[in-house]
PDB file of C-alpha atoms in Angstrom:
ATOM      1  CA  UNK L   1     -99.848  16.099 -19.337  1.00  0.00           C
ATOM      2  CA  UNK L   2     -96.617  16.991 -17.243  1.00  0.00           C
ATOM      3  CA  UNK L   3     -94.399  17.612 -20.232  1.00  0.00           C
ATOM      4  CA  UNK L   4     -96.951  19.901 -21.194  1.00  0.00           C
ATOM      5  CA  UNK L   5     -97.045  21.728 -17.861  1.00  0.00           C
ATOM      6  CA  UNK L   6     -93.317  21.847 -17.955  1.00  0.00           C
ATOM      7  CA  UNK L   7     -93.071  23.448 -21.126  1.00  0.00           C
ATOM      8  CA  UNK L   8     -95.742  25.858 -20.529  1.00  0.00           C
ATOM      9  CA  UNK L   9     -95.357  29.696 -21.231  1.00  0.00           C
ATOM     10  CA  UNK L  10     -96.506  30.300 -17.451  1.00  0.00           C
ATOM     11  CA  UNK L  11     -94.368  27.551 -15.821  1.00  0.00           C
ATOM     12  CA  UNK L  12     -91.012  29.146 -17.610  1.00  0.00           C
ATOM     13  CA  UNK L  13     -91.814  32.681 -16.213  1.00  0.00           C
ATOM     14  CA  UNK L  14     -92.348  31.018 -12.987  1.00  0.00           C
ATOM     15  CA  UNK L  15     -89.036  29.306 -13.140  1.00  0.00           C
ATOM     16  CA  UNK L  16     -87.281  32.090 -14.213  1.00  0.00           C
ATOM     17  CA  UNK L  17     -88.927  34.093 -11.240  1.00  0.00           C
ATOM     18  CA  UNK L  18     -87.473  31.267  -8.962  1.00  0.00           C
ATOM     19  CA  UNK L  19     -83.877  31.429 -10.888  1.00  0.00           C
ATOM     20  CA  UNK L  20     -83.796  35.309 -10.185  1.00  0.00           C
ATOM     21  CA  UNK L  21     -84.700  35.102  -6.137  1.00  0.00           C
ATOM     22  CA  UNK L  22     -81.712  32.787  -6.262  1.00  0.00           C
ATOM     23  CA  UNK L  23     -79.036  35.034  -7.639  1.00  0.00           C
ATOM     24  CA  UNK L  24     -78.240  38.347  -5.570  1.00  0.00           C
ATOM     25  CA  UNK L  25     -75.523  40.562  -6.281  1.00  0.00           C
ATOM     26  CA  UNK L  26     -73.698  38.518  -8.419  1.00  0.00           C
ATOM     27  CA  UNK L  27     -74.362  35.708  -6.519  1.00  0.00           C
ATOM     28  CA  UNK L  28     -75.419  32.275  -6.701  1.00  0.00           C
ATOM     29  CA  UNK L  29     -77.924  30.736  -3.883  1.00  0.00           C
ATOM     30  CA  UNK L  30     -78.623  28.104  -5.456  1.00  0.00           C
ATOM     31  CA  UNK L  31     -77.711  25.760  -2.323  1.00  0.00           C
ATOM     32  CA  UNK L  32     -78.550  25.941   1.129  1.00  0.00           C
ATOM     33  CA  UNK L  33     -74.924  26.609   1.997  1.00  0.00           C
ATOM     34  CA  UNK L  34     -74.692  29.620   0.193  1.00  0.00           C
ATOM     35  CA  UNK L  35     -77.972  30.917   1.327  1.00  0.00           C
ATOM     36  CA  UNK L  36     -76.919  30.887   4.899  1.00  0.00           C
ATOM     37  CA  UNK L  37     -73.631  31.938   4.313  1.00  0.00           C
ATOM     38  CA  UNK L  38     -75.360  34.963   2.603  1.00  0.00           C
ATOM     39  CA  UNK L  39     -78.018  36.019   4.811  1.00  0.00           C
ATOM     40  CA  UNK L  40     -75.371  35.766   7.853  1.00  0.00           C
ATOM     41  CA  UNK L  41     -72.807  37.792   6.013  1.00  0.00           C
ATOM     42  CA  UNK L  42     -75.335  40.733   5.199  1.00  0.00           C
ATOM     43  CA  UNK L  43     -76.667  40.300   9.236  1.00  0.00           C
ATOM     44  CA  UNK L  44     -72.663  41.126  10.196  1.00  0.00           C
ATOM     45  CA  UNK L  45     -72.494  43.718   7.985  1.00  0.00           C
ATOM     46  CA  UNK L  46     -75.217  45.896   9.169  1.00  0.00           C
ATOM     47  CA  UNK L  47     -75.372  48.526  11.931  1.00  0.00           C
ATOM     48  CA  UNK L  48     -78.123  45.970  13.948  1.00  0.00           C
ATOM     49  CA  UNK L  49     -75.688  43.088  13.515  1.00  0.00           C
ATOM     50  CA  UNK L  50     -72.540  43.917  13.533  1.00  0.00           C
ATOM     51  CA  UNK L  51     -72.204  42.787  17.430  1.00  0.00           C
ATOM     52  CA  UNK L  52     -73.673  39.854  16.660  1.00  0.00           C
ATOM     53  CA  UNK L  53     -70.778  38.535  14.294  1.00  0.00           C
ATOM     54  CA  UNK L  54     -69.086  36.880  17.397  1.00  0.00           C
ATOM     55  CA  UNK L  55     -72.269  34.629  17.923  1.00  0.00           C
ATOM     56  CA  UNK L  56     -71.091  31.307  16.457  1.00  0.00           C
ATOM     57  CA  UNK L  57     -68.267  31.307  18.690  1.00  0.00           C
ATOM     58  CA  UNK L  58     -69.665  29.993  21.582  1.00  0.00           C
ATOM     59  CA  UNK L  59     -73.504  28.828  21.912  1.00  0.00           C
ATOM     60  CA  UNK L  60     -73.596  30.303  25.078  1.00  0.00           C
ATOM     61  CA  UNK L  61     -74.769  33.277  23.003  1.00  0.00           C
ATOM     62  CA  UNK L  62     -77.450  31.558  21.863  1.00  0.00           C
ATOM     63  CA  UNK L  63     -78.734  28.209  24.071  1.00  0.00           C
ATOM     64  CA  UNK L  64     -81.405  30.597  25.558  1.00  0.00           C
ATOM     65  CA  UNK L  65     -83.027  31.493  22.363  1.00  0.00           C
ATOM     66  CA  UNK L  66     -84.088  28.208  21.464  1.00  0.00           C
ATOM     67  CA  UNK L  67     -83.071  25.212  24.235  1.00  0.00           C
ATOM     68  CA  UNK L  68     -83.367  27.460  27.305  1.00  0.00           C
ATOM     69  CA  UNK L  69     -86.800  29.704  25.949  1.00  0.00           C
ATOM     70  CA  UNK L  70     -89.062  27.012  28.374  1.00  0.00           C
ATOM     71  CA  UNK L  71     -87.171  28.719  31.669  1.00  0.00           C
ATOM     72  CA  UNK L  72     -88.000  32.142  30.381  1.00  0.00           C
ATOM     73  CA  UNK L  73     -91.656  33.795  30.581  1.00  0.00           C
ATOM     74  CA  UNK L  74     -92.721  34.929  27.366  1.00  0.00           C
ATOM     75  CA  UNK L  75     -92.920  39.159  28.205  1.00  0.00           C
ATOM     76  CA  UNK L  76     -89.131  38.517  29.192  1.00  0.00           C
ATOM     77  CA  UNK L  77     -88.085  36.481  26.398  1.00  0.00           C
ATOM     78  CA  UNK L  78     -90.027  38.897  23.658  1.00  0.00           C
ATOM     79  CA  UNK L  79     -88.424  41.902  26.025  1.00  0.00           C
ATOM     80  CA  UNK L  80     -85.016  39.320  25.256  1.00  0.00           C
ATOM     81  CA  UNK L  81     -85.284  39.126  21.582  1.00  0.00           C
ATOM     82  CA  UNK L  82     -85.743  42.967  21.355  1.00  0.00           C
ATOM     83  CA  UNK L  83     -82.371  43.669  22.710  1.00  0.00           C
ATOM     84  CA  UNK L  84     -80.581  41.260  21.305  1.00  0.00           C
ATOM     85  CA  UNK L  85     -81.259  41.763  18.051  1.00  0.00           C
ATOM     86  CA  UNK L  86     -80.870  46.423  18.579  1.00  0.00           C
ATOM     87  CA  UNK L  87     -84.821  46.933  18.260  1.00  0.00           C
ATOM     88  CA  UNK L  88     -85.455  49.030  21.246  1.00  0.00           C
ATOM     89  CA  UNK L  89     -86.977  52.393  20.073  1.00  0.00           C
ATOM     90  CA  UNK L  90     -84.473  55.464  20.467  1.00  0.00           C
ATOM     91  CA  UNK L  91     -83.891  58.794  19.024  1.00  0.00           C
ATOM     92  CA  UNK L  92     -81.510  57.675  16.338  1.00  0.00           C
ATOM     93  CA  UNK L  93     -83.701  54.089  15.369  1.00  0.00           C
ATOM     94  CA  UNK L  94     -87.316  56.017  14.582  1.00  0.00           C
ATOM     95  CA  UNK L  95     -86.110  58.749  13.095  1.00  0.00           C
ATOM     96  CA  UNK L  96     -84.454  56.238  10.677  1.00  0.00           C
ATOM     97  CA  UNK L  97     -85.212  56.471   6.896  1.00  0.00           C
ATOM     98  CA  UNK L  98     -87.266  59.755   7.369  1.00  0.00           C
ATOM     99  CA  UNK L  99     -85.105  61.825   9.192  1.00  0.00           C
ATOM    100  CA  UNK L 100     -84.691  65.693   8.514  1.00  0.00           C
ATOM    101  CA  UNK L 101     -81.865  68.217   8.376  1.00  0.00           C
ATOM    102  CA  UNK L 102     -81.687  69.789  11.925  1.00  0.00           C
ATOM    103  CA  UNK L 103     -83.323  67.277  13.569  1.00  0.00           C
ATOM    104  CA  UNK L 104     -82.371  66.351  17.421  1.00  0.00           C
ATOM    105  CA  UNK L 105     -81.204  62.697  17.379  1.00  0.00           C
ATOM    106  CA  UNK L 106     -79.102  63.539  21.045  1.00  0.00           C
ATOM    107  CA  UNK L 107     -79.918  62.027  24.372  1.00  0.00           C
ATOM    108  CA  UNK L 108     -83.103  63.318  25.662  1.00  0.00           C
ATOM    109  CA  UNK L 109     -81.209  62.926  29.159  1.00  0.00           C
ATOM    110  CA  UNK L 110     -79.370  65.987  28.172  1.00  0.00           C
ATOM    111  CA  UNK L 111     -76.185  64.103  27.040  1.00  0.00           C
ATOM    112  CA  UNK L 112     -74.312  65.323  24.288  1.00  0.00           C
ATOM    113  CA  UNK L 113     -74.322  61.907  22.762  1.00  0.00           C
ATOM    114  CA  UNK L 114     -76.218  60.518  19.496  1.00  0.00           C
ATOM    115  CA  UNK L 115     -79.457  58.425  21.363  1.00  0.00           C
ATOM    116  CA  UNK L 116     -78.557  54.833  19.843  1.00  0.00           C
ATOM    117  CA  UNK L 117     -79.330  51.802  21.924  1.00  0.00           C
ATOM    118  CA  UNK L 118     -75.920  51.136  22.734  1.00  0.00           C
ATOM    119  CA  UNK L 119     -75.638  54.657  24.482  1.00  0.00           C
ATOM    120  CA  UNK L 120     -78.624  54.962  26.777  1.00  0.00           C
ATOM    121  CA  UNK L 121     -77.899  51.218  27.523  1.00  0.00           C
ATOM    122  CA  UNK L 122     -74.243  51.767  28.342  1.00  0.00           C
ATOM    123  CA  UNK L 123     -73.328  55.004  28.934  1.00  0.00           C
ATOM    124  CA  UNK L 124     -76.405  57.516  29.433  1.00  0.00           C
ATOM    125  CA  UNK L 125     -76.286  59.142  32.932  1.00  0.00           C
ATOM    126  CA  UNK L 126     -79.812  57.673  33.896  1.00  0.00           C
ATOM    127  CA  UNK L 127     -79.373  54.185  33.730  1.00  0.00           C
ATOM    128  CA  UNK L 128     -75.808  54.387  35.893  1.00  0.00           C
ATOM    129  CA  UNK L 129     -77.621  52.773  38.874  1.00  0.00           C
ATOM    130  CA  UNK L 130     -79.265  50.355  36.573  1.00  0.00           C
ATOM    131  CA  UNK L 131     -75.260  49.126  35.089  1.00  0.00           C
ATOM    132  CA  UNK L 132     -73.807  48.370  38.451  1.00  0.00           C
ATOM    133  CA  UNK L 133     -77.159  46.018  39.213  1.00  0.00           C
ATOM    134  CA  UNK L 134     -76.571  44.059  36.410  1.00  0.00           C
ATOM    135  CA  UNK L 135     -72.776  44.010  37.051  1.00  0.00           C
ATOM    136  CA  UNK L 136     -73.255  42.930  40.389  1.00  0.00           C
ATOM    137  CA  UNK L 137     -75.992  40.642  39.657  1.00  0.00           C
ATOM    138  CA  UNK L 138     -73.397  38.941  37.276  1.00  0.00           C
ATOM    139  CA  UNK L 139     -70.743  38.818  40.088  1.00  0.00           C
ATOM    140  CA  UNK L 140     -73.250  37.262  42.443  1.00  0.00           C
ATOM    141  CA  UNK L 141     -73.563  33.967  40.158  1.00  0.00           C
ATOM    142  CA  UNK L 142     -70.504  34.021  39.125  1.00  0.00           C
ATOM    143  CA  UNK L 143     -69.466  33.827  43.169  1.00  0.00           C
ATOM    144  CA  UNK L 144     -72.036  31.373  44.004  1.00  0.00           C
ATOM    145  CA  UNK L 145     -71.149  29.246  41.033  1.00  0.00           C
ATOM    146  CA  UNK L 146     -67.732  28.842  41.783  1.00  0.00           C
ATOM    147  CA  UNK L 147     -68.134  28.559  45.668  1.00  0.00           C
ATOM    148  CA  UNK L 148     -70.105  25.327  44.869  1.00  0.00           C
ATOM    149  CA  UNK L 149     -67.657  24.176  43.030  1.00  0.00           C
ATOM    150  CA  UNK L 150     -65.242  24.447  46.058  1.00  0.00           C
ATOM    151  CA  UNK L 151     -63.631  27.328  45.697  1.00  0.00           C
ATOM    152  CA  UNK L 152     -63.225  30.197  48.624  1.00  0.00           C
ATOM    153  CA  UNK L 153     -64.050  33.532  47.017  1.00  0.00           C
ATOM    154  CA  UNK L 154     -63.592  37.277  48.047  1.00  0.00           C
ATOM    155  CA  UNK L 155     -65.220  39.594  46.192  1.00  0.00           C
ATOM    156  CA  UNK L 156     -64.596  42.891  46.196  1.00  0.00           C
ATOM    157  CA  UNK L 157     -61.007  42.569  47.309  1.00  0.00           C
ATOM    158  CA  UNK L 158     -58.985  46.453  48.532  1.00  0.00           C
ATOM    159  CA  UNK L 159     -55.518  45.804  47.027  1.00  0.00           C
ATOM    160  CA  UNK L 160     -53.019  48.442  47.205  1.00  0.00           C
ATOM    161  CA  UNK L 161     -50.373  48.560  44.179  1.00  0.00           C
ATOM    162  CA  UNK L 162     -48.072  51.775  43.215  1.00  0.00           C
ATOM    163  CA  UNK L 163     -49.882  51.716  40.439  1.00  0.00           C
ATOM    164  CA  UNK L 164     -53.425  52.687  42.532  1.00  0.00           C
ATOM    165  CA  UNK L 165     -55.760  50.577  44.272  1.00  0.00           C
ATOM    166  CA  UNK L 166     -57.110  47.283  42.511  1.00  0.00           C
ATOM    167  CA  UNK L 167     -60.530  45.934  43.571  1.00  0.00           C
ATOM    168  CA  UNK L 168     -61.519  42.999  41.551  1.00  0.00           C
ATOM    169  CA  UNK L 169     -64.608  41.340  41.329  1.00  0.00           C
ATOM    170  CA  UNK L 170     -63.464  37.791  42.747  1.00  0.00           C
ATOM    171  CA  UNK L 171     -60.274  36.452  43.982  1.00  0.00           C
ATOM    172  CA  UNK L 172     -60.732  32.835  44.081  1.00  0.00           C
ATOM    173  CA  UNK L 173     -58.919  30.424  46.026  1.00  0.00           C
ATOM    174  CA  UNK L 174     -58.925  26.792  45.673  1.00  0.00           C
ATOM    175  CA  UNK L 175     -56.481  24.421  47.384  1.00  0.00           C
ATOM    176  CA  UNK L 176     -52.932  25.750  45.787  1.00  0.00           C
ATOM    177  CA  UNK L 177     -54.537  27.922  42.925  1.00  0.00           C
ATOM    178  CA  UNK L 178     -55.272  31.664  42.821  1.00  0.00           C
ATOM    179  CA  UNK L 179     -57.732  33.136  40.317  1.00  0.00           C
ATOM    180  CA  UNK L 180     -58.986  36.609  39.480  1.00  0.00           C
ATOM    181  CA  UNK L 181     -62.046  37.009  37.677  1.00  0.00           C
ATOM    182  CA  UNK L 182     -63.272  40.487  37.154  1.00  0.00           C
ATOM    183  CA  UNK L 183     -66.666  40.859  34.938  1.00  0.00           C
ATOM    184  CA  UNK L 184     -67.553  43.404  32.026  1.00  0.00           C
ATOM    185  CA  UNK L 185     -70.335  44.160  29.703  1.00  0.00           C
ATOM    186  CA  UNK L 186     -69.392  45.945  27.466  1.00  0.00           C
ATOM    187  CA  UNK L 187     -69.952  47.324  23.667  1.00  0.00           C
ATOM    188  CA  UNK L 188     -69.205  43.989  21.007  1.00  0.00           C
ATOM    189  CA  UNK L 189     -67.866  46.715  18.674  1.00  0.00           C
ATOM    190  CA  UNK L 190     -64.922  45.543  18.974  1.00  0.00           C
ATOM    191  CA  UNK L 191     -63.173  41.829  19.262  1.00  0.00           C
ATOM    192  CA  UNK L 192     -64.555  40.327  22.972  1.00  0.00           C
ATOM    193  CA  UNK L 193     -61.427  38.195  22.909  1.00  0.00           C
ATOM    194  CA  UNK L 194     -58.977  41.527  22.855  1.00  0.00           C
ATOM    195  CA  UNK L 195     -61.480  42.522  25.896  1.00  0.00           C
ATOM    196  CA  UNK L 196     -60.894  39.575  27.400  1.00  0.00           C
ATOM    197  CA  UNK L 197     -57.819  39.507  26.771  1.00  0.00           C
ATOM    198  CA  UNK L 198     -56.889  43.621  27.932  1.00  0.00           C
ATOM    199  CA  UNK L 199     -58.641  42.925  30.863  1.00  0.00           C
ATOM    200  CA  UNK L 200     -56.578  40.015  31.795  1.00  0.00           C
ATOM    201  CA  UNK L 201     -53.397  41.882  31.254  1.00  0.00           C
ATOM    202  CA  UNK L 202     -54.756  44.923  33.675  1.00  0.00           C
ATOM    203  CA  UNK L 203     -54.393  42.977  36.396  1.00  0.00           C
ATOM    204  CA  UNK L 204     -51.193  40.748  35.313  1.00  0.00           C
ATOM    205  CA  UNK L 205     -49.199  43.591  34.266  1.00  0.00           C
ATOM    206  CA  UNK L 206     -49.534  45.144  37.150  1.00  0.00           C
ATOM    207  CA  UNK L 207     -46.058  44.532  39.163  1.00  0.00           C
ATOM    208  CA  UNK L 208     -47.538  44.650  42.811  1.00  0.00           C
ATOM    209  CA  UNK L 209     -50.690  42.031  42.154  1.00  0.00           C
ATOM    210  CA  UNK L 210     -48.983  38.898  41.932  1.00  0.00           C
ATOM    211  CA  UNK L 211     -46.638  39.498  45.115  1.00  0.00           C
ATOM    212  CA  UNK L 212     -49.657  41.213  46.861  1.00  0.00           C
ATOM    213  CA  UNK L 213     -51.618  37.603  46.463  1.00  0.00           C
ATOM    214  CA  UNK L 214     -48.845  35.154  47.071  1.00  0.00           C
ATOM    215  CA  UNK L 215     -48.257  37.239  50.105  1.00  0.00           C
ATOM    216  CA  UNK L 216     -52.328  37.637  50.848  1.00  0.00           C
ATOM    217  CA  UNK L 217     -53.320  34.128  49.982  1.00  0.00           C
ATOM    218  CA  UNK L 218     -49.510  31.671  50.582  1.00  0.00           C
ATOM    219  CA  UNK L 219     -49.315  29.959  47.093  1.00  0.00           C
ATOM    220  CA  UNK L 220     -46.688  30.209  44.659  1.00  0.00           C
ATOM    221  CA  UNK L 221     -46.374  33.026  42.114  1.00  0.00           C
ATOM    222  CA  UNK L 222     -46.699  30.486  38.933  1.00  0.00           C
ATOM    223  CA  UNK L 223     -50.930  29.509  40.797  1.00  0.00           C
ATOM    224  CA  UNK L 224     -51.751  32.896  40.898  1.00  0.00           C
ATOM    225  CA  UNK L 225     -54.115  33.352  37.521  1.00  0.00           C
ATOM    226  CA  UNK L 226     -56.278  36.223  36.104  1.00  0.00           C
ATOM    227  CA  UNK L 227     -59.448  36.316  33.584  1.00  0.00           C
ATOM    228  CA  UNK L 228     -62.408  37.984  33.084  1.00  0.00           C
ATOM    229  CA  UNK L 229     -66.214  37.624  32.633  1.00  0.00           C
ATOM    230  CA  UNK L 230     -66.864  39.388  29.425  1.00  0.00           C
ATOM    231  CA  UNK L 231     -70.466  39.566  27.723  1.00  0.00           C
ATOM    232  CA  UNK L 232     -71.971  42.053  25.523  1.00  0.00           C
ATOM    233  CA  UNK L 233     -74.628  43.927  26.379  1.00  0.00           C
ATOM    234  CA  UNK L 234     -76.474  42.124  23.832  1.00  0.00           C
ATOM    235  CA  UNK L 235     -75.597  38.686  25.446  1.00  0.00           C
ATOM    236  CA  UNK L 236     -72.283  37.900  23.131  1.00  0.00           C
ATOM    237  CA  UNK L 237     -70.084  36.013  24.566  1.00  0.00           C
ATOM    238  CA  UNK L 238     -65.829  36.427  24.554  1.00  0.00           C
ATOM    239  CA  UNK L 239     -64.613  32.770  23.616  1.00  0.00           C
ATOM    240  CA  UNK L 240     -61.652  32.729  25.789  1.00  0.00           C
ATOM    241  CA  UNK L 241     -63.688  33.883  28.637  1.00  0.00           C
ATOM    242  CA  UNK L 242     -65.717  31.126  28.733  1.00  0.00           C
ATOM    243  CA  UNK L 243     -63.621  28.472  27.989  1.00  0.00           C
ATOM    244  CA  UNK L 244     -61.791  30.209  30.911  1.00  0.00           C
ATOM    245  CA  UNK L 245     -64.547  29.894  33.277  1.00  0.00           C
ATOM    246  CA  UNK L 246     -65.503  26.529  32.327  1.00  0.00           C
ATOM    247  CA  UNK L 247     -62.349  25.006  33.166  1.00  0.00           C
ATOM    248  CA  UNK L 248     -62.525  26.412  36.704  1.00  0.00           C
ATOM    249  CA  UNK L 249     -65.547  24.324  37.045  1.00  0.00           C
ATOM    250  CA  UNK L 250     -68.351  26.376  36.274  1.00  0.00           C
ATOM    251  CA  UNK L 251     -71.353  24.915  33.901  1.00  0.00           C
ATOM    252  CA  UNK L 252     -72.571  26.017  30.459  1.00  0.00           C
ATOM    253  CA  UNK L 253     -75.945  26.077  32.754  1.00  0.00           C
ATOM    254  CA  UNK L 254     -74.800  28.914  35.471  1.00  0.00           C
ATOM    255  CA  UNK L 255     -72.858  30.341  32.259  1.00  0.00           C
ATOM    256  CA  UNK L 256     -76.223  30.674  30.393  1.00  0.00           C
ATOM    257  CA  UNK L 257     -78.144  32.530  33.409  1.00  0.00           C
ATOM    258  CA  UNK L 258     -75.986  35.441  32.975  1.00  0.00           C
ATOM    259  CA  UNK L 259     -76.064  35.471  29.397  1.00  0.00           C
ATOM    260  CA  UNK L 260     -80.279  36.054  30.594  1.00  0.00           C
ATOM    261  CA  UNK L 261     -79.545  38.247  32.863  1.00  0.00           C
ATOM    262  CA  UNK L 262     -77.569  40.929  31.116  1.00  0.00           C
ATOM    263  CA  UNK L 263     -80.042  41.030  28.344  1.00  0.00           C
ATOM    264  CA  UNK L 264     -82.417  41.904  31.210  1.00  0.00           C
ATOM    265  CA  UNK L 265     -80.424  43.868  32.634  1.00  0.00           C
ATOM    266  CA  UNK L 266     -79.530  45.683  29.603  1.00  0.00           C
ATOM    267  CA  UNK L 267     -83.507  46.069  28.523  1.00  0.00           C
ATOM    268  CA  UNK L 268     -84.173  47.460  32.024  1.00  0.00           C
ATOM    269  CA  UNK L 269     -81.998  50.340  31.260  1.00  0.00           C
ATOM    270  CA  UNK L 270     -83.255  50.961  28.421  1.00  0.00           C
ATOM    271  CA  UNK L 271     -87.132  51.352  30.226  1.00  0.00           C
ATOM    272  CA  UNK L 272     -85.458  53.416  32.780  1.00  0.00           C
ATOM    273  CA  UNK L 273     -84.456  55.776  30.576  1.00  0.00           C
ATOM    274  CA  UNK L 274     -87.883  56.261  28.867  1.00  0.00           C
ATOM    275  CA  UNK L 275     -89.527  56.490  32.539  1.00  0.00           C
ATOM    276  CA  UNK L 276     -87.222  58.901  34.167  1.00  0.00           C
ATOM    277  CA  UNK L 277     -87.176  62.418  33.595  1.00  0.00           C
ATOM    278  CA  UNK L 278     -83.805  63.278  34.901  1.00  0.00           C
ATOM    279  CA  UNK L 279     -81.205  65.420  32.764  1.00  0.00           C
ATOM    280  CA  UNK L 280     -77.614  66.792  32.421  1.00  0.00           C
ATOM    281  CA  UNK L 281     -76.606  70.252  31.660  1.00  0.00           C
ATOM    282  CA  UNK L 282     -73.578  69.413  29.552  1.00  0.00           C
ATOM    283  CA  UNK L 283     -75.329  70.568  26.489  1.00  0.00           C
ATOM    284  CA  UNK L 284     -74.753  74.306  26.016  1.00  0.00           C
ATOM    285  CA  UNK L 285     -77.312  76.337  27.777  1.00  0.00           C
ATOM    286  CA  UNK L 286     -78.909  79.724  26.325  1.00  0.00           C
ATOM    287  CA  UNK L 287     -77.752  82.634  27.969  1.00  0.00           C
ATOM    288  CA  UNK L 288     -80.285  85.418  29.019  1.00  0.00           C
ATOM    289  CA  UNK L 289     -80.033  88.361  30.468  1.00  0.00           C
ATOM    290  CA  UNK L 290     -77.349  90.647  30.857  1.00  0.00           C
ATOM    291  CA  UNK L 291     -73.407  89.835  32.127  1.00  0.00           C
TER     292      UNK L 291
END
């Protein structure tokens, strides 16, 4: 009865369905390996994923989504999952696939940029108030963190350089050591780690900063240390930064409540631009009237 079932006409179309779903683009899927390796390389590839590719890095990018989701109530974590993975509705996003010559895909904020996620999120005038929250709600952990942890921070620091003021986020102190930590969310367009990293050397290169703490805080120039906090907007963590952090005592724990908070964060901007009705005249206005 089986080898007749196996050597039906309807079990070798079937099979042959199966063998085609496993074969794209030249491709064979055939293991489980491959399949994953596929699916994630197509993900990275496209406009929603590209700042995503940094992911497997570091699970700090990802603990919430699965380990963590039991801390998070479930019209946050769906409002979560919506920014993290570029769904939020915008100009650009719903006019996708149908969209016409002519048509207005700028900021409705009166911004002469294209409305993408990224931009009202990031850079649109409206949600400027909303940014420094969530960049100052990240400094706030990050400072209460570390102070439990027994270290003496300052945040917010005036120090004058010939270069121009510098006011970063934290100067920690802890017995003979020196740190600097400023934070950023930023755009994952590009590497985190070179963010990291160029944010690191703002401060280092600077000729005045190290002198200004050994003379500001008494320890020797080789204590005196600088990194960053850097997270997408998305919730992508830099590598380095963490491993940074983590070695100055922090937990993956403290870590992972600001990877939750900057998604909120960044999905509160993006309701406060669909709420507000506030624009910018730096889009060319019609002239009427005479002179």
């Amino acid at each position: 009865m089986f080898a007749a079932i196996g050597t039906s006409e309807w079990t070798k179309k079937r099979l042959q369905w199966a063998t085609r779903l496993l074969h794209r683009d030249g491709l064979d899927l055939s293991t489980k390996t491959r399949r994953d390796n596929y699916w994630r390389d197509r993900l990275y590839n496209s406009v929603d994923g590209k700042e995503l590719r940094e992911c497997h890095r570091t699970n700090l990018s990802t603990r919430w989504v699965d380990s963590n989701a039991f801390k998070i109530p479930g019209r946050d974590y769906v409002q979560h999952i919506h920014t993290r993975i570029n769904c939020l509705p915008t100009a650009v996003r719903v006019s996708r696939g149908v969209r016409r010559a002519g048509r207005d895909v700028k900021c409705r904020a009166g911004c002469l940029e294209t409305e993408t996620a990224a931009h009202v999120i990031q850079n649109c005038h409206r949600t400027h108030g909303g940014m420094v929250r969530r960049h100052n709600t990240v400094c706030h952990v990050l400072a209460a963190g570390l102070r439990r942890k027994g270290w003496s921070v300052d945040e917010e620091p005036l120090i004058p350089t010939r270069e121009g003021n510098r006011k970063p986020d934290l100067v920690c102190c802890k017995e003979d050591i020196v740190t600097v930590v400023d934070a950023q969310i930023i755009s994952a367009v590009s590497s985190l780690n070179d963010s990291h990293r160029r944010k690191k050397q703002y401060y280092a290169n600077n000729p005045d900063m190290t002198p200004k703490l050994v003379e500001n805080y008494g320890v020797e120039r080789k204590n005196v240390q600088y990194t960053s906090c850097t997270v997408s907007w998305r919730g992508v963590w830099s590598s380095n930064s963490e491993a940074d952090l983590l070695r100055m005592g922090l937990t993956k724990s403290v870590l992972c409540s600001i990877t939750t908070r900057v998604v909120q964060g960044s999905h509160t901007n993006w309701t406060r631009v669909n709420q507000m009705t506030g624009t910018t005249h730096r889009r060319p206005m019609a002239r009427q009237g005479i002179g």
